[in-house]
Each structure stands twice: as structure tokens, then as C-alpha cells.
Amino acid sequence: MTFSIHGLAVSRGVAIGRAVLVASSRMDVAHYFVQPEQVQTEIERVRAGRNQVVHELQQMQHSIANMSPKDAPQELSALLDVHLMLLDDAELEAGVKRWIVERMYNAEWALTAQLEVIARNFDEMQDPYLRERKADLEQIVERILRAMRGVASPVAAPPRKAVKPAQQDVLLGDTVDVPLVLVAHDLSPADMLQFKQSVFVGFITDVGGKTSHTAIVARSMDIPAVVGARTCSQLVRQDDWVIIDGDAGVVIVDPSPIILAEYSFKKRQHELERGRLARLLNTPAITLDGESVQLLANIEMPEDAHSALAAGALGVGLFRSEFLFMGRRGHLPDEEEQFEAYKRAVQDMHGLPVTIRTVDVGADKPLDDSVHDSAHLNPALGLRAIRWSLADPAMFLTQLRAILRAAAFGQVHLLIPMLAHQSEIEQTFAHIAQARAMLDRRGQAYGPIQVGAMIEIPAAALMLKRFLKYFDFLSIGTNDLIQYTLAIDRADELVAHLYDPLHPAVLQLVASTIAECRKQGKGVSICGEMAGDIGLTRLLLGLGLRSFSMHPAQILAVKQEILRSDTKRLAPWAQSVLEADNPALLVGSGAV
Ligand code: PEP
Ligand code: MG
């Protein structure tokens, strides 16, 4: 039966595919496709894991049988019987095998996918005793996974792999690959990074706001995504057909043939539009009245530099270096590894500027099991970004040395996140001086850098005149600036309707920052999501912004807006927007 679920639109376009439900983080396992010749090994790995668990449970039963009747825990014995029965379940074995053979899932993925299928059946049972067996099933799957950990997969995660189609797949005319859509309750930015190399054509998560880091990574992957879809991961079943309408923030489950045809048409329209935009690749971003605009790229990993160049970016305006640090299970990248990563991005940009932001972890970008990970009440207000760096001088100095060394290979701009205090500014510069001195002592080459600050905390924007004198340039991080100005958690879908880039207070801070930088002749750009929103391009041009940094996928659409704009006409209009009680009405009307 067709039904739809509403969430937040975070990455545009239409995706149509079969749902892949990622199990809860309690059973977080690797998801990758295996090669045909590895299928048998994967089946064997699950079988070996299962057999080991059967053996363990039988041993336990044996020990219980040898106890005196007084000591033998009867309930445990009964529970072991249930677990052994579940381990013998033909549906579990056959299902796991099917996921591996037909879908080429790795063993752990197949096991959790089948768990999801059987768990649903338990949920639907009337008998409360049987319903409760779901917990037992989860326990035995966890046991098998643990047993399998001792038998690590010999299969490396390969890139895209064709998956055998089922009958219905032919409906889409897709006879070789079955497109897959990832459905999860939540995905950390580190998970997203892992999926970045993967096969998924779209993402849906139950939680998250429009500028949560999960949404940002989805956008950088340039695939349709919906976040904040509340109960989606409970309503969608493994392998259901789903449509993601990334423009409207809607998920359609089990679509009828008519709806499927309508969305297939919409998808093609998107592809045609992309084709049209591609013609602007080599067109300089100059407004109708001759103002030149710098379009820069936001990247997460050095290899993204390629997509930045391919999209016609004139540099990297934000390299979110923290993605090098995430999902490392405590093994943070050392100076050499970081140096190589930064150097690679710098060299791949062929002389264009690369703005490397020092690590910004914390809040919704935790470092898995690091000691810094915060379970604090307000992580967004806690030890994150520059605060985190200053709290760990050795780590900060390592990163600064790596960045300074990479600067010997091209134009590097150093960007510091979340500064607000005079003392933080002084400490930051002291660390930069110390990093240089260490490299001098080692006799190691490094290059000149420009140092800039992000404007993300209202306090920094409000004391801008004093703040600015320390820096060569500023970059406005509107994602956080909105969060902190309006006291709205950017990752919380429950308050997402209040997260408003056009709130008059936000616009005042953005406008005054741009104006002061222009007055003092300092560079200013926006690297938050506002920069890539084509609904806001004309307003930002009217406010005097001439440098925008965004995901490569957004660059051409923003360029198209710029080519159609006349800043002379936009400037007075932008002032009237600033003074309006409801700026969204003016911006949305399209009338200038
Ligand atoms: C921002 O806050 O706008 C920004 C660009 O930084 P991040 O999204 O990584 O916090
Ligand atoms: Mg930020």
C-alpha cells in the first residue's frame, strides 16, 4: 500500500530505490558489497559464527545439567532452549543467504538485514510472549556478530557493484543495478563519510535538522536526502520500494505504478536541468552590472578537491578538516598523515586557494570513542571547535604544523572555527607562532598563510570592529550563527521549523559583518548552507557579498542566479529586506 512520510528537504532531486535499513547503532556493522567469488566465503563466515554460538550455548546447557537441582537456574535453561531454537530457525539462515547471494551484502550486513525482517514479524504478533522473543533474536544475532568478529572478513569494501535485480526492478527499466536507498534512525557524520563511497542513491533518516552535519554530508554527496522523517525507519521495511523527493522533503513508500511513472519523469527533468547547468561551467560568475563573484567549494576530504575543480570552483572556501579525525576509534591522524592530506588537496587545486579549517569536532560531530566525546547536556555549547583545540595543545600544534607545511605547496588559508573571546584569539596566534618555531627548529619547510576567523557566534559578530583587526579575512558560518542567534539546535528536527536564515536578527548580523569587512577592505565569504541556497543568492549579493563557498554540486545553480542578477538594483532592495518585519515575504515574492 502506498503511503508518504514528511520530513525535511536537505538535498535536492528525486531518488527511487529499494530500502536498505541500517540497524541501530547498538549493532553497528560494516555495509559493503562483495564480489561474486566472495559470496561463498561470506556465507561460511555467518555459518561459522552461528555454529560457534550454538557450541557456546550447548556448553552452558551442559554445565547447568551438571549442577545440583538446587543451584540449576531453571529460567536460564529454558532461555537457552529458546535461543538454540532460534539459532536453528530456517528463516534466519535462508534469509541471510538470500541477502548475500542476491544482493551481494557482506555477512554482517546480511545478518542484520534479516534480523530486521524477522523482528518486524515478531512486532506484528498478537501473542505478547511471542512478541517478546524479538529481544532473544536480537541477542543471538549480537552473539553471532561477536563470534564473527573473531573471523574478520577477508573482503575489503569494494566500490560500486552491480546487484542482481528482482522482478519488480524491471519496472524502472533498471535491469543491471538495483538502486538502493539508505534508511536509518540516525547516521553520524562519520557513518555518512563511510557511505560517501557507497552505492546508495539516496538517504532518509528519522532525526536531524536541515543543517545537521549528516544533512551537510548528504548534500555534499549530491544525492537526494530527507532527514527528520520521524518514524520512517520503523514504517519502511527492508527492501520496500521508496521514492525520495528531495525538493519537497517527502518519502513515498511502496509507490503505485502511476506515482512511480510521475517521479521517474521528475527525475529525468532534474537530470536534464543538470545538463543545462553544465553549460555554465566555464562561464565566469559576473553579474549583469559587471560585478565579479568568487565561487568556492566546501569539501570534507582531500579527494573532494576533484569535484570542486570539476564544478568550476575557484578554490576551496572550507575544508572541514575534522572529517579526517572522525571514525578513527581513537587513532587520530598524526602530523605526517595530516600533512599528506592537506598537501594533496592543495596540489590538486593547482594553485587556487585552499581554506583549511582547524578541527571542528564536538556537538553533532563526535569523534567516536575519543576522550573528548561529550555526553554533556549542551554539547553545542560545550567543548567544540577552537575550544577543543585549545584544550589539547599537542593535537592543535600537530595540526597547525601539518597545515603550515602544506602551505609550502600552494595557497593556504587557515580558518579558525567558533572564536568569540579575545583570549582565544591570542592563544590561537600564540600556537601558530609556536608551530612555526617548532618547524624552524626542525629545519622543515613551510609556507606563508593567511589567517581567518569564522563568524559563528553572535558575540563575535557584535564585536566585529575589534575582532576583525586580528585577521586577514572572515568566513561567516551561518549554520552555527543561526543556531546560536536563535537558540535552535541545528540538528533537532523538533525545532527545525524555527531554524530561520531569514530571521531579521540573523540578517542583521550577516549584513553588518559583510559591511564592516568591505569597509576595512578585508575578504569576507559565507561558507554556511545559506551560500548554496539559490533562494538567497540575490539577497546576499544585494548585501554586498562577493564570495560564496558551498558544496560543489550547488555551484552552477548559484552561478546561474548570479549571471541573472544586477547588484545595483539588488542593493536598495536588500536594505528594505533588512528593515522588514517579515523578510521571508519579500525574499519569497521574487519582486525586486
Ligand atoms: C557553519 O557553521 O556555517 C559552518 C560552515 O561550519 P559547520 O557547518 O561545519 O559547523
Ligand atoms: Mg560551524
Coordinates of C-alpha atoms and ligand atoms in Angstrom, one line a residue:
M1 CA 0.0 0.0 0.0
T2 CA 1.4 3.4 -1.0
F3 CA 1.9 5.9 1.8
S4 CA 4.0 9.0 2.3
I5 CA 6.2 10.4 5.1
H6 CA 7.1 14.0 5.5
G7 CA 10.5 15.2 6.7
L8 CA 12.9 18.0 5.9
A9 CA 14.3 18.5 2.4
V10 CA 18.0 18.7 2.6
S11 CA 19.4 17.5 -0.7
R12 CA 17.6 18.1 -3.9
G13 CA 16.5 15.7 -6.6
V14 CA 14.5 12.5 -6.9
A15 CA 15.8 9.1 -5.9
I16 CA 13.9 5.8 -6.5
G17 CA 15.2 2.6 -5.0
R18 CA 14.8 -0.3 -2.6
A19 CA 15.2 0.5 1.1
V20 CA 18.2 -0.7 3.0
L21 CA 17.5 -0.4 6.7
V22 CA 20.6 0.2 8.7
A23 CA 20.4 -1.4 12.1
S24 CA 20.5 0.6 15.2
S25 CA 23.9 1.8 16.3
R26 CA 23.9 -0.9 19.0
M27 CA 24.6 -3.3 16.1
D28 CA 26.6 -1.0 14.0
V29 CA 28.2 -3.2 11.3
A30 CA 30.1 -2.5 8.1
H31 CA 27.9 -2.4 5.0
Y32 CA 29.6 -3.2 1.7
F33 CA 29.1 -5.3 -1.4
V34 CA 31.1 -8.5 -2.0
Q35 CA 32.3 -9.8 -5.3
P36 CA 30.6 -12.9 -6.7
E37 CA 33.6 -15.1 -5.9
Q38 CA 33.4 -14.0 -2.3
V39 CA 29.8 -15.0 -1.8
Q40 CA 30.6 -18.4 -0.5
T41 CA 33.2 -17.1 2.0
E42 CA 30.6 -14.7 3.4
I43 CA 28.0 -17.5 3.8
E44 CA 30.6 -19.6 5.5
R45 CA 31.5 -16.8 7.9
V46 CA 27.9 -16.5 9.1
R47 CA 27.6 -20.3 9.4
A48 CA 30.9 -20.5 11.4
G49 CA 29.7 -17.6 13.7
R50 CA 26.3 -19.4 14.2
N51 CA 27.9 -22.7 14.9
Q52 CA 30.3 -21.2 17.4
V53 CA 27.3 -19.7 19.3
V54 CA 25.4 -23.0 19.2
H55 CA 28.5 -24.6 20.7
E56 CA 28.8 -22.0 23.4
L57 CA 25.1 -22.3 24.4
Q58 CA 25.3 -26.1 24.4
Q59 CA 28.3 -25.9 26.7
M60 CA 26.3 -23.7 29.0
Q61 CA 23.4 -26.1 29.0
H62 CA 25.8 -28.9 29.8
S63 CA 27.2 -27.0 32.8
I64 CA 23.6 -26.3 34.0
A65 CA 22.8 -30.0 33.7
N66 CA 25.7 -30.9 35.9
M67 CA 24.7 -28.6 38.6
S68 CA 22.7 -29.8 41.7
P69 CA 18.9 -29.3 41.1
K70 CA 19.0 -26.6 43.8
D71 CA 21.6 -24.5 42.0
A72 CA 20.5 -25.0 38.5
P73 CA 18.7 -21.9 37.3
Q74 CA 15.6 -23.2 35.6
E75 CA 14.8 -20.0 33.7
L76 CA 18.3 -19.9 32.2
S77 CA 17.9 -23.4 30.9
A78 CA 14.6 -22.5 29.3
L79 CA 16.1 -19.4 27.8
L80 CA 19.0 -21.3 26.3
D81 CA 16.4 -23.7 24.7
V82 CA 14.7 -20.8 23.1
H83 CA 18.0 -19.3 21.9
L84 CA 19.0 -22.6 20.4
M85 CA 15.7 -23.0 18.7
L86 CA 16.0 -19.5 17.2
L87 CA 19.5 -20.4 16.0
D88 CA 18.0 -23.3 14.2
D89 CA 15.4 -21.1 12.5
A90 CA 15.3 -21.8 8.8
E91 CA 14.0 -18.3 8.0
L92 CA 17.1 -16.8 9.6
E93 CA 19.5 -19.0 7.7
A94 CA 17.7 -18.8 4.4
G95 CA 17.2 -15.1 4.6
V96 CA 20.8 -14.3 5.4
K97 CA 21.9 -16.5 2.5
R98 CA 19.5 -14.7 0.2
W99 CA 20.8 -11.2 1.1
I100 CA 24.4 -12.4 0.4
V101 CA 23.6 -14.3 -2.8
E102 CA 21.0 -12.0 -4.4
R103 CA 22.2 -8.7 -3.1
M104 CA 25.9 -9.4 -2.5
Y105 CA 25.7 -7.9 1.0
N106 CA 28.7 -8.7 3.3
A107 CA 28.0 -11.2 6.0
E108 CA 27.3 -8.8 8.9
W109 CA 25.0 -6.6 6.7
A110 CA 23.1 -9.7 5.6
L111 CA 22.6 -10.9 9.2
T112 CA 21.3 -7.5 10.5
A113 CA 19.1 -7.1 7.4
Q114 CA 17.5 -10.4 8.1
L115 CA 17.2 -9.6 11.8
E116 CA 15.2 -6.5 10.7
V117 CA 12.9 -8.6 8.6
I118 CA 12.2 -11.2 11.3
A119 CA 11.9 -8.6 14.1
R120 CA 9.1 -7.0 12.1
N121 CA 7.2 -10.2 12.0
F122 CA 7.6 -10.6 15.8
D123 CA 6.4 -7.0 16.3
E124 CA 3.2 -7.9 14.4
M125 CA 2.4 -10.9 16.5
Q126 CA -0.7 -10.8 18.8
D127 CA 0.8 -13.1 21.5
P128 CA 2.8 -11.0 23.9
Y129 CA 5.1 -14.0 24.7
L130 CA 6.0 -14.4 21.1
R131 CA 6.4 -10.6 20.6
E132 CA 9.0 -10.7 23.4
R133 CA 11.0 -13.3 21.5
K134 CA 12.3 -10.4 19.4
A135 CA 14.7 -9.4 22.2
D136 CA 16.0 -13.0 22.2
L137 CA 16.5 -12.9 18.5
E138 CA 18.5 -9.6 18.8
Q139 CA 20.6 -11.2 21.5
I140 CA 21.6 -14.2 19.4
V141 CA 22.3 -12.0 16.4
E142 CA 24.6 -9.9 18.5
R143 CA 26.3 -13.1 19.7
I144 CA 26.8 -14.3 16.2
L145 CA 28.2 -10.9 15.2
R146 CA 30.6 -11.1 18.2
A147 CA 31.7 -14.6 17.2
M148 CA 32.2 -13.4 13.6
R149 CA 34.4 -10.6 14.8
G150 CA 37.0 -13.3 15.6
V151 CA 36.7 -14.3 12.0
A152 CA 37.3 -10.9 10.3
S153 CA 36.0 -10.5 6.8
P154 CA 38.8 -11.1 4.3
V155 CA 36.8 -8.9 1.9
A156 CA 37.8 -5.3 1.6
A157 CA 34.9 -2.9 0.9
P158 CA 34.8 -2.7 -2.8
P159 CA 33.4 0.3 -4.7
R160 CA 30.1 0.1 -6.6
K161 CA 29.0 -3.3 -7.6
A162 CA 26.1 -4.4 -9.7
V163 CA 23.4 -6.2 -7.8
K164 CA 21.1 -8.7 -9.3
P165 CA 17.6 -7.3 -10.0
A166 CA 14.4 -8.8 -8.7
Q167 CA 11.4 -9.0 -11.0
Q168 CA 9.9 -5.6 -10.0
D169 CA 13.2 -3.9 -10.7
V170 CA 12.5 -4.2 -14.4
L171 CA 9.6 -1.7 -13.8
L172 CA 12.2 1.0 -13.7
G173 CA 14.0 -0.2 -16.8
D174 CA 16.9 -0.9 -14.5
T175 CA 17.9 -4.4 -15.4
V176 CA 21.5 -4.4 -14.1
D177 CA 21.7 -2.4 -10.9
V178 CA 19.0 -2.2 -8.2
P179 CA 19.2 1.3 -6.9
L180 CA 19.4 1.3 -3.1
V181 CA 18.2 3.9 -0.7
L182 CA 19.6 4.0 2.8
V183 CA 17.0 4.3 5.7
A184 CA 18.3 4.8 9.2
H185 CA 17.1 6.2 12.5
D186 CA 20.2 8.3 12.6
L187 CA 23.6 8.4 10.9
S188 CA 26.6 10.1 12.4
P189 CA 28.8 12.3 10.1
A190 CA 31.4 9.5 10.3
D191 CA 28.9 6.9 9.1
M192 CA 28.0 9.3 6.3
L193 CA 31.6 9.5 5.3
Q194 CA 31.8 5.8 5.0
F195 CA 28.7 5.8 2.8
K196 CA 30.1 8.5 0.7
Q197 CA 32.0 5.9 -1.4
S198 CA 29.0 3.7 -1.5
V199 CA 26.2 2.7 -3.8
F200 CA 23.3 4.5 -2.2
V201 CA 21.2 6.7 -4.5
G202 CA 19.5 8.5 -1.5
F203 CA 19.3 8.8 2.2
I204 CA 16.5 9.0 4.7
T205 CA 16.9 9.5 8.5
D206 CA 14.4 9.8 11.3
V207 CA 16.3 12.6 13.0
G208 CA 18.3 15.6 12.0
G209 CA 17.8 19.2 11.0
K210 CA 18.5 20.9 7.7
T211 CA 22.0 21.9 8.6
S212 CA 22.9 18.9 10.8
H213 CA 26.2 17.5 9.7
T214 CA 24.5 14.4 8.4
A215 CA 22.4 16.6 6.1
I216 CA 25.5 18.5 5.0
V217 CA 27.4 15.4 4.0
A218 CA 24.3 14.1 2.1
R219 CA 24.3 17.4 0.3
S220 CA 28.0 17.2 -0.5
M221 CA 27.3 13.7 -2.0
D222 CA 24.8 15.4 -4.3
I223 CA 22.2 12.8 -3.8
P224 CA 18.6 13.3 -2.7
A225 CA 18.0 13.1 1.0
V226 CA 15.3 13.7 3.6
V227 CA 16.1 14.0 7.3
G228 CA 13.8 14.5 10.3
A229 CA 11.4 11.9 8.8
R230 CA 10.5 10.9 12.4
T231 CA 9.3 7.2 12.3
C232 CA 10.4 6.4 8.8
S233 CA 12.8 3.7 9.8
Q234 CA 10.0 1.9 11.7
L235 CA 7.4 2.3 8.9
V236 CA 9.6 1.3 6.0
R237 CA 10.5 -2.4 5.6
Q238 CA 13.7 -3.9 4.4
D239 CA 13.6 -3.9 0.6
D240 CA 10.5 -1.8 0.2
W241 CA 10.5 0.4 -2.9
V242 CA 10.7 4.1 -1.9
I243 CA 10.8 7.4 -3.7
I244 CA 12.7 10.3 -2.1
D245 CA 11.5 13.7 -3.2
G246 CA 14.5 15.7 -2.0
D247 CA 12.9 19.0 -3.1
A248 CA 9.7 18.6 -1.1
G249 CA 11.2 16.5 1.8
V250 CA 8.8 13.7 1.2
V251 CA 9.3 10.0 1.1
I252 CA 6.8 7.8 -0.8
V253 CA 6.8 4.1 0.2
D254 CA 5.6 1.3 -2.0
P255 CA 4.6 3.6 -4.8
S256 CA 1.8 2.7 -7.3
P257 CA 2.8 2.4 -11.0
I258 CA 1.3 5.8 -11.7
I259 CA 3.2 7.6 -8.9
L260 CA 6.4 5.7 -10.0
A261 CA 5.9 6.9 -13.5
E262 CA 5.3 10.5 -12.4
Y263 CA 8.5 10.5 -10.3
S264 CA 10.6 8.8 -12.9
F265 CA 9.6 11.7 -15.2
K266 CA 10.5 14.3 -12.5
K267 CA 13.9 12.5 -12.0
R268 CA 14.6 12.8 -15.7
Q269 CA 13.7 16.5 -15.6
H270 CA 16.3 17.0 -12.9
E271 CA 18.9 15.3 -15.0
L272 CA 18.1 17.5 -18.0
E273 CA 18.3 20.6 -15.8
R274 CA 21.7 19.5 -14.6
G275 CA 22.8 19.0 -18.2
R276 CA 21.7 22.6 -19.0
L277 CA 23.6 24.0 -16.0
A278 CA 26.7 22.1 -17.0
R279 CA 27.0 24.5 -19.9
L280 CA 27.8 27.3 -17.4
L281 CA 30.9 25.5 -16.2
N282 CA 33.4 27.8 -17.9
T283 CA 31.4 31.0 -17.8
P284 CA 32.8 33.5 -15.3
A285 CA 30.5 34.4 -12.4
I286 CA 29.9 38.0 -13.3
T287 CA 26.6 39.9 -12.6
L288 CA 24.7 41.8 -15.3
D289 CA 26.3 45.0 -13.9
G290 CA 29.8 43.6 -14.2
E291 CA 30.5 42.6 -10.5
S292 CA 32.7 39.6 -10.3
V293 CA 31.8 36.9 -7.7
Q294 CA 34.1 34.3 -6.3
L295 CA 32.5 30.8 -6.1
L296 CA 34.4 28.4 -3.8
A297 CA 33.8 24.9 -2.7
N298 CA 33.2 23.3 0.7
I299 CA 35.0 19.9 1.0
E300 CA 35.3 17.2 3.6
M301 CA 38.2 15.1 2.3
P302 CA 41.2 15.9 0.1
E303 CA 39.8 13.7 -2.7
D304 CA 36.8 16.1 -2.9
A305 CA 39.1 18.7 -4.5
H306 CA 38.5 16.9 -7.8
S307 CA 34.7 17.5 -7.7
A308 CA 35.5 21.1 -6.6
L309 CA 37.5 21.7 -9.7
A310 CA 35.1 19.8 -11.9
A311 CA 32.3 22.1 -10.7
G312 CA 34.3 25.2 -11.7
A313 CA 35.2 26.3 -8.1
L314 CA 37.9 29.0 -7.9
G315 CA 39.3 27.5 -4.7
V316 CA 38.2 25.7 -1.6
G317 CA 36.5 28.1 0.8
L318 CA 36.1 25.5 3.6
F319 CA 37.9 22.2 4.1
R320 CA 36.2 20.7 7.1
S321 CA 39.4 19.0 8.4
E322 CA 37.6 17.3 11.2
F323 CA 36.4 14.6 8.8
L324 CA 40.0 13.3 8.8
F325 CA 39.7 12.8 12.5
M326 CA 36.3 11.1 12.7
G327 CA 35.5 7.4 12.9
R328 CA 39.2 6.7 13.8
R329 CA 38.4 4.8 17.0
G330 CA 40.9 6.8 19.0
H331 CA 43.8 6.8 16.4
L332 CA 43.9 10.4 15.4
P333 CA 45.8 11.2 12.3
D334 CA 49.4 12.2 13.1
E335 CA 51.3 15.2 11.6
E336 CA 52.5 13.2 8.5
E337 CA 49.1 11.8 7.7
Q338 CA 47.5 15.3 8.0
F339 CA 50.3 16.9 6.1
E340 CA 49.8 14.5 3.2
A341 CA 46.1 15.0 3.2
Y342 CA 46.4 18.8 3.2
K343 CA 49.2 18.8 0.6
R344 CA 47.1 16.6 -1.6
A345 CA 44.1 19.0 -1.5
V346 CA 46.5 21.9 -2.1
Q347 CA 48.2 20.3 -5.0
D348 CA 45.0 19.1 -6.6
M349 CA 43.7 22.6 -6.6
H350 CA 46.6 23.7 -8.8
G351 CA 47.5 27.0 -7.2
L352 CA 43.9 28.0 -6.3
P353 CA 43.4 28.9 -2.6
V354 CA 42.6 26.2 -0.1
T355 CA 41.0 27.3 3.1
I356 CA 41.7 24.7 5.8
R357 CA 39.6 25.0 8.9
T358 CA 41.2 23.6 12.0
V359 CA 39.4 20.7 13.5
D360 CA 35.8 21.4 14.5
V361 CA 34.6 18.4 16.4
G362 CA 32.0 18.2 19.2
A363 CA 28.2 18.8 19.2
D364 CA 26.8 16.8 16.3
K365 CA 30.3 15.8 15.0
P366 CA 31.6 13.5 17.7
L367 CA 34.9 11.6 17.4
D368 CA 33.6 8.1 18.1
D369 CA 35.4 6.8 21.2
S370 CA 37.7 9.7 21.9
V371 CA 38.0 11.0 25.4
H372 CA 36.8 14.3 24.1
D373 CA 33.4 12.9 23.2
S374 CA 30.9 14.6 25.1
A375 CA 27.8 13.3 26.8
H376 CA 27.3 16.7 28.2
L377 CA 23.9 18.4 28.5
N378 CA 24.6 21.0 25.8
P379 CA 27.3 19.7 23.5
A380 CA 26.7 22.6 21.0
L381 CA 27.6 25.0 23.8
G382 CA 30.4 22.8 25.1
L383 CA 33.9 21.9 24.2
R384 CA 33.9 22.0 20.5
A385 CA 35.9 23.6 17.6
I386 CA 38.6 26.0 18.7
R387 CA 37.7 25.3 22.4
W388 CA 38.6 21.7 21.8
S389 CA 41.8 22.5 20.0
L390 CA 43.0 24.9 22.8
A391 CA 42.2 22.3 25.4
D392 CA 44.6 19.9 23.7
P393 CA 47.6 21.9 22.6
A394 CA 49.6 19.0 21.4
M395 CA 46.9 18.0 19.0
F396 CA 46.4 21.6 17.9
L397 CA 50.1 22.2 17.3
T398 CA 50.3 18.9 15.3
Q399 CA 47.5 20.2 13.0
L400 CA 49.0 23.6 12.7
R401 CA 52.4 22.2 11.7
A402 CA 50.8 20.0 9.1
I403 CA 48.9 22.9 7.6
L404 CA 51.9 25.2 7.6
R405 CA 54.0 22.6 5.9
A406 CA 51.2 22.0 3.2
A407 CA 51.3 25.8 2.6
A408 CA 54.8 25.3 1.0
F409 CA 52.9 23.6 -1.9
G410 CA 50.3 26.3 -2.7
Q411 CA 48.0 29.0 -1.4
V412 CA 46.7 28.0 2.0
H413 CA 44.3 30.0 4.2
L414 CA 43.9 28.9 7.8
L415 CA 40.4 29.3 9.2
I416 CA 39.6 29.1 12.9
P417 CA 36.1 28.0 13.9
M418 CA 33.9 29.3 16.7
L419 CA 36.1 32.1 18.1
A420 CA 34.4 34.5 20.4
H421 CA 36.9 35.6 23.1
Q422 CA 39.9 37.8 23.0
S423 CA 41.9 35.3 25.0
E424 CA 41.1 32.6 22.4
I425 CA 42.3 34.8 19.6
E426 CA 45.6 35.5 21.5
Q427 CA 46.1 31.8 22.3
T428 CA 45.4 30.8 18.7
F429 CA 48.1 33.1 17.4
A430 CA 50.5 32.0 20.1
H431 CA 50.0 28.4 18.9
I432 CA 50.6 29.4 15.3
A433 CA 53.8 31.1 16.3
Q434 CA 54.8 28.1 18.3
A435 CA 54.1 25.7 15.5
R436 CA 56.3 27.8 13.2
A437 CA 59.1 27.9 15.8
M438 CA 59.0 24.1 16.1
L439 CA 59.3 23.7 12.3
D440 CA 62.2 26.2 12.3
R441 CA 63.9 24.1 14.9
R442 CA 63.4 21.0 12.8
G443 CA 64.6 22.9 9.8
Q444 CA 61.4 21.9 8.0
A445 CA 60.0 23.9 5.1
Y446 CA 56.6 25.7 5.5
G447 CA 54.8 28.3 3.6
P448 CA 53.0 31.6 4.2
I449 CA 49.4 31.5 5.3
Q450 CA 46.5 34.0 5.7
V451 CA 44.7 33.6 8.9
G452 CA 40.9 34.0 9.0
A453 CA 38.1 33.5 11.6
M454 CA 34.7 32.1 11.3
I455 CA 31.8 34.2 12.4
E456 CA 29.6 31.7 14.1
I457 CA 28.9 33.1 17.5
P458 CA 26.8 36.3 17.7
A459 CA 29.3 37.7 20.2
A460 CA 32.0 37.7 17.5
A461 CA 29.6 39.5 15.0
L462 CA 28.6 42.0 17.6
M463 CA 32.2 43.0 18.4
L464 CA 33.3 42.8 14.8
K465 CA 35.3 46.0 14.6
R466 CA 37.6 44.9 17.4
F467 CA 37.6 41.3 16.2
L468 CA 38.5 42.0 12.6
K469 CA 41.8 43.7 13.2
Y470 CA 43.5 40.4 14.0
F471 CA 42.5 38.6 10.8
D472 CA 43.2 38.7 7.1
F473 CA 39.7 37.5 6.2
L474 CA 36.4 36.3 7.7
S475 CA 34.1 33.5 6.8
I476 CA 30.5 33.5 8.1
G477 CA 29.4 30.1 9.3
T478 CA 25.7 30.7 9.0
N479 CA 24.8 27.2 10.1
D480 CA 26.1 27.9 13.6
L481 CA 25.4 31.6 13.6
I482 CA 21.7 30.8 13.1
Q483 CA 21.8 28.1 15.8
Y484 CA 23.4 30.4 18.3
T485 CA 21.4 33.5 17.5
L486 CA 18.1 31.9 17.6
A487 CA 18.9 29.2 20.3
I488 CA 17.7 26.5 17.9
D489 CA 19.6 23.2 17.9
R490 CA 20.5 22.8 14.2
A491 CA 20.4 19.0 14.5
D492 CA 17.0 18.8 16.2
E493 CA 14.1 18.1 13.8
L494 CA 11.6 19.1 16.5
V495 CA 12.5 22.7 16.3
A496 CA 13.6 22.7 12.7
H497 CA 10.6 24.9 11.8
L498 CA 12.1 27.7 13.9
Y499 CA 15.6 27.5 12.3
D500 CA 15.3 30.5 10.1
P501 CA 18.1 32.0 7.9
L502 CA 15.8 35.0 7.2
H503 CA 15.1 35.9 10.8
P504 CA 15.8 39.7 11.0
A505 CA 18.4 39.2 13.8
V506 CA 20.3 36.7 11.7
L507 CA 20.2 39.0 8.6
Q508 CA 21.4 42.0 10.7
L509 CA 24.5 40.0 11.9
V510 CA 25.3 38.8 8.4
A511 CA 24.8 42.2 6.8
S512 CA 26.8 44.1 9.4
T513 CA 29.7 41.5 9.1
I514 CA 29.8 41.9 5.3
A515 CA 29.6 45.7 5.5
E516 CA 32.4 46.0 8.1
C517 CA 34.7 43.7 6.1
R518 CA 34.1 45.7 3.0
K519 CA 34.7 48.9 4.8
Q520 CA 38.0 47.7 6.1
G521 CA 39.0 46.1 2.8
K522 CA 39.1 42.6 4.3
G523 CA 37.9 39.5 2.5
V524 CA 34.6 38.0 3.6
S525 CA 32.7 35.0 2.4
I526 CA 29.8 32.8 3.6
C527 CA 30.6 29.1 4.0
G528 CA 27.4 28.0 5.7
E529 CA 24.5 26.4 3.8
M530 CA 23.0 29.9 3.1
A531 CA 25.7 30.3 0.4
G532 CA 24.4 27.4 -1.6
D533 CA 20.7 28.3 -1.3
I534 CA 19.6 29.8 -4.6
G535 CA 16.6 31.4 -2.9
L536 CA 19.1 33.6 -1.0
T537 CA 21.7 34.4 -3.7
R538 CA 20.2 37.7 -4.8
L539 CA 19.7 38.9 -1.2
L540 CA 23.4 38.1 -0.3
L541 CA 24.6 39.8 -3.5
G542 CA 22.5 42.8 -2.5
L543 CA 24.1 42.8 0.9
G544 CA 27.5 43.1 -0.8
L545 CA 28.7 39.5 -0.6
R546 CA 31.1 38.7 -3.4
S547 CA 32.5 35.3 -2.2
F548 CA 30.3 32.2 -1.7
S549 CA 31.5 28.8 -0.5
M550 CA 29.3 25.8 -0.9
H551 CA 29.2 22.1 -1.9
P552 CA 30.5 21.7 -5.5
A553 CA 27.1 20.4 -6.6
Q554 CA 25.5 23.7 -5.8
I555 CA 28.0 26.0 -7.6
L556 CA 26.4 26.0 -11.1
A557 CA 22.9 26.7 -9.9
V558 CA 24.2 29.6 -7.8
K559 CA 26.2 30.8 -10.8
Q560 CA 23.1 30.9 -12.9
E561 CA 21.4 33.2 -10.3
I562 CA 24.5 35.5 -10.3
L563 CA 24.5 35.8 -14.1
R564 CA 20.9 36.9 -14.0
S565 CA 21.5 39.5 -11.2
D566 CA 22.1 43.2 -11.2
T567 CA 23.7 44.2 -7.8
K568 CA 22.9 47.9 -8.4
R569 CA 19.2 47.1 -8.3
L570 CA 19.6 44.5 -5.6
A571 CA 21.4 46.7 -3.1
P572 CA 18.5 49.0 -2.2
W573 CA 16.1 46.1 -2.2
A574 CA 18.4 44.2 0.2
Q575 CA 18.3 47.1 2.6
S576 CA 14.5 47.0 2.5
V577 CA 14.6 43.3 3.3
L578 CA 16.8 44.1 6.3
E579 CA 14.2 46.5 7.6
A580 CA 11.2 44.3 7.0
D581 CA 9.4 42.6 9.9
N582 CA 9.0 39.5 7.8
P583 CA 11.9 39.4 5.4
A584 CA 10.8 36.0 4.1
L585 CA 7.8 37.6 2.4
L586 CA 10.0 40.0 0.4
V587 CA 12.6 37.4 -0.5
G588 CA 10.0 34.8 -1.4
S589 CA 7.9 37.2 -3.6
G590 CA 10.7 37.4 -6.1
A591 CA 9.9 41.1 -6.7
V592 CA 13.0 43.4 -6.6
Ligands
PEP1 C1 28.8 26.8 9.7 O1 28.6 26.7 10.9 O2 28.0 27.5 9.0 C2 29.9 26.1 9.1 C3 30.2 26.3 7.8 O3 30.5 25.2 9.9 P1 29.9 23.7 10.2 O4 28.6 23.6 9.4 O5 30.9 22.7 9.8 O6 29.6 23.8 11.6
MG2 MG 30.1 25.8 12.2

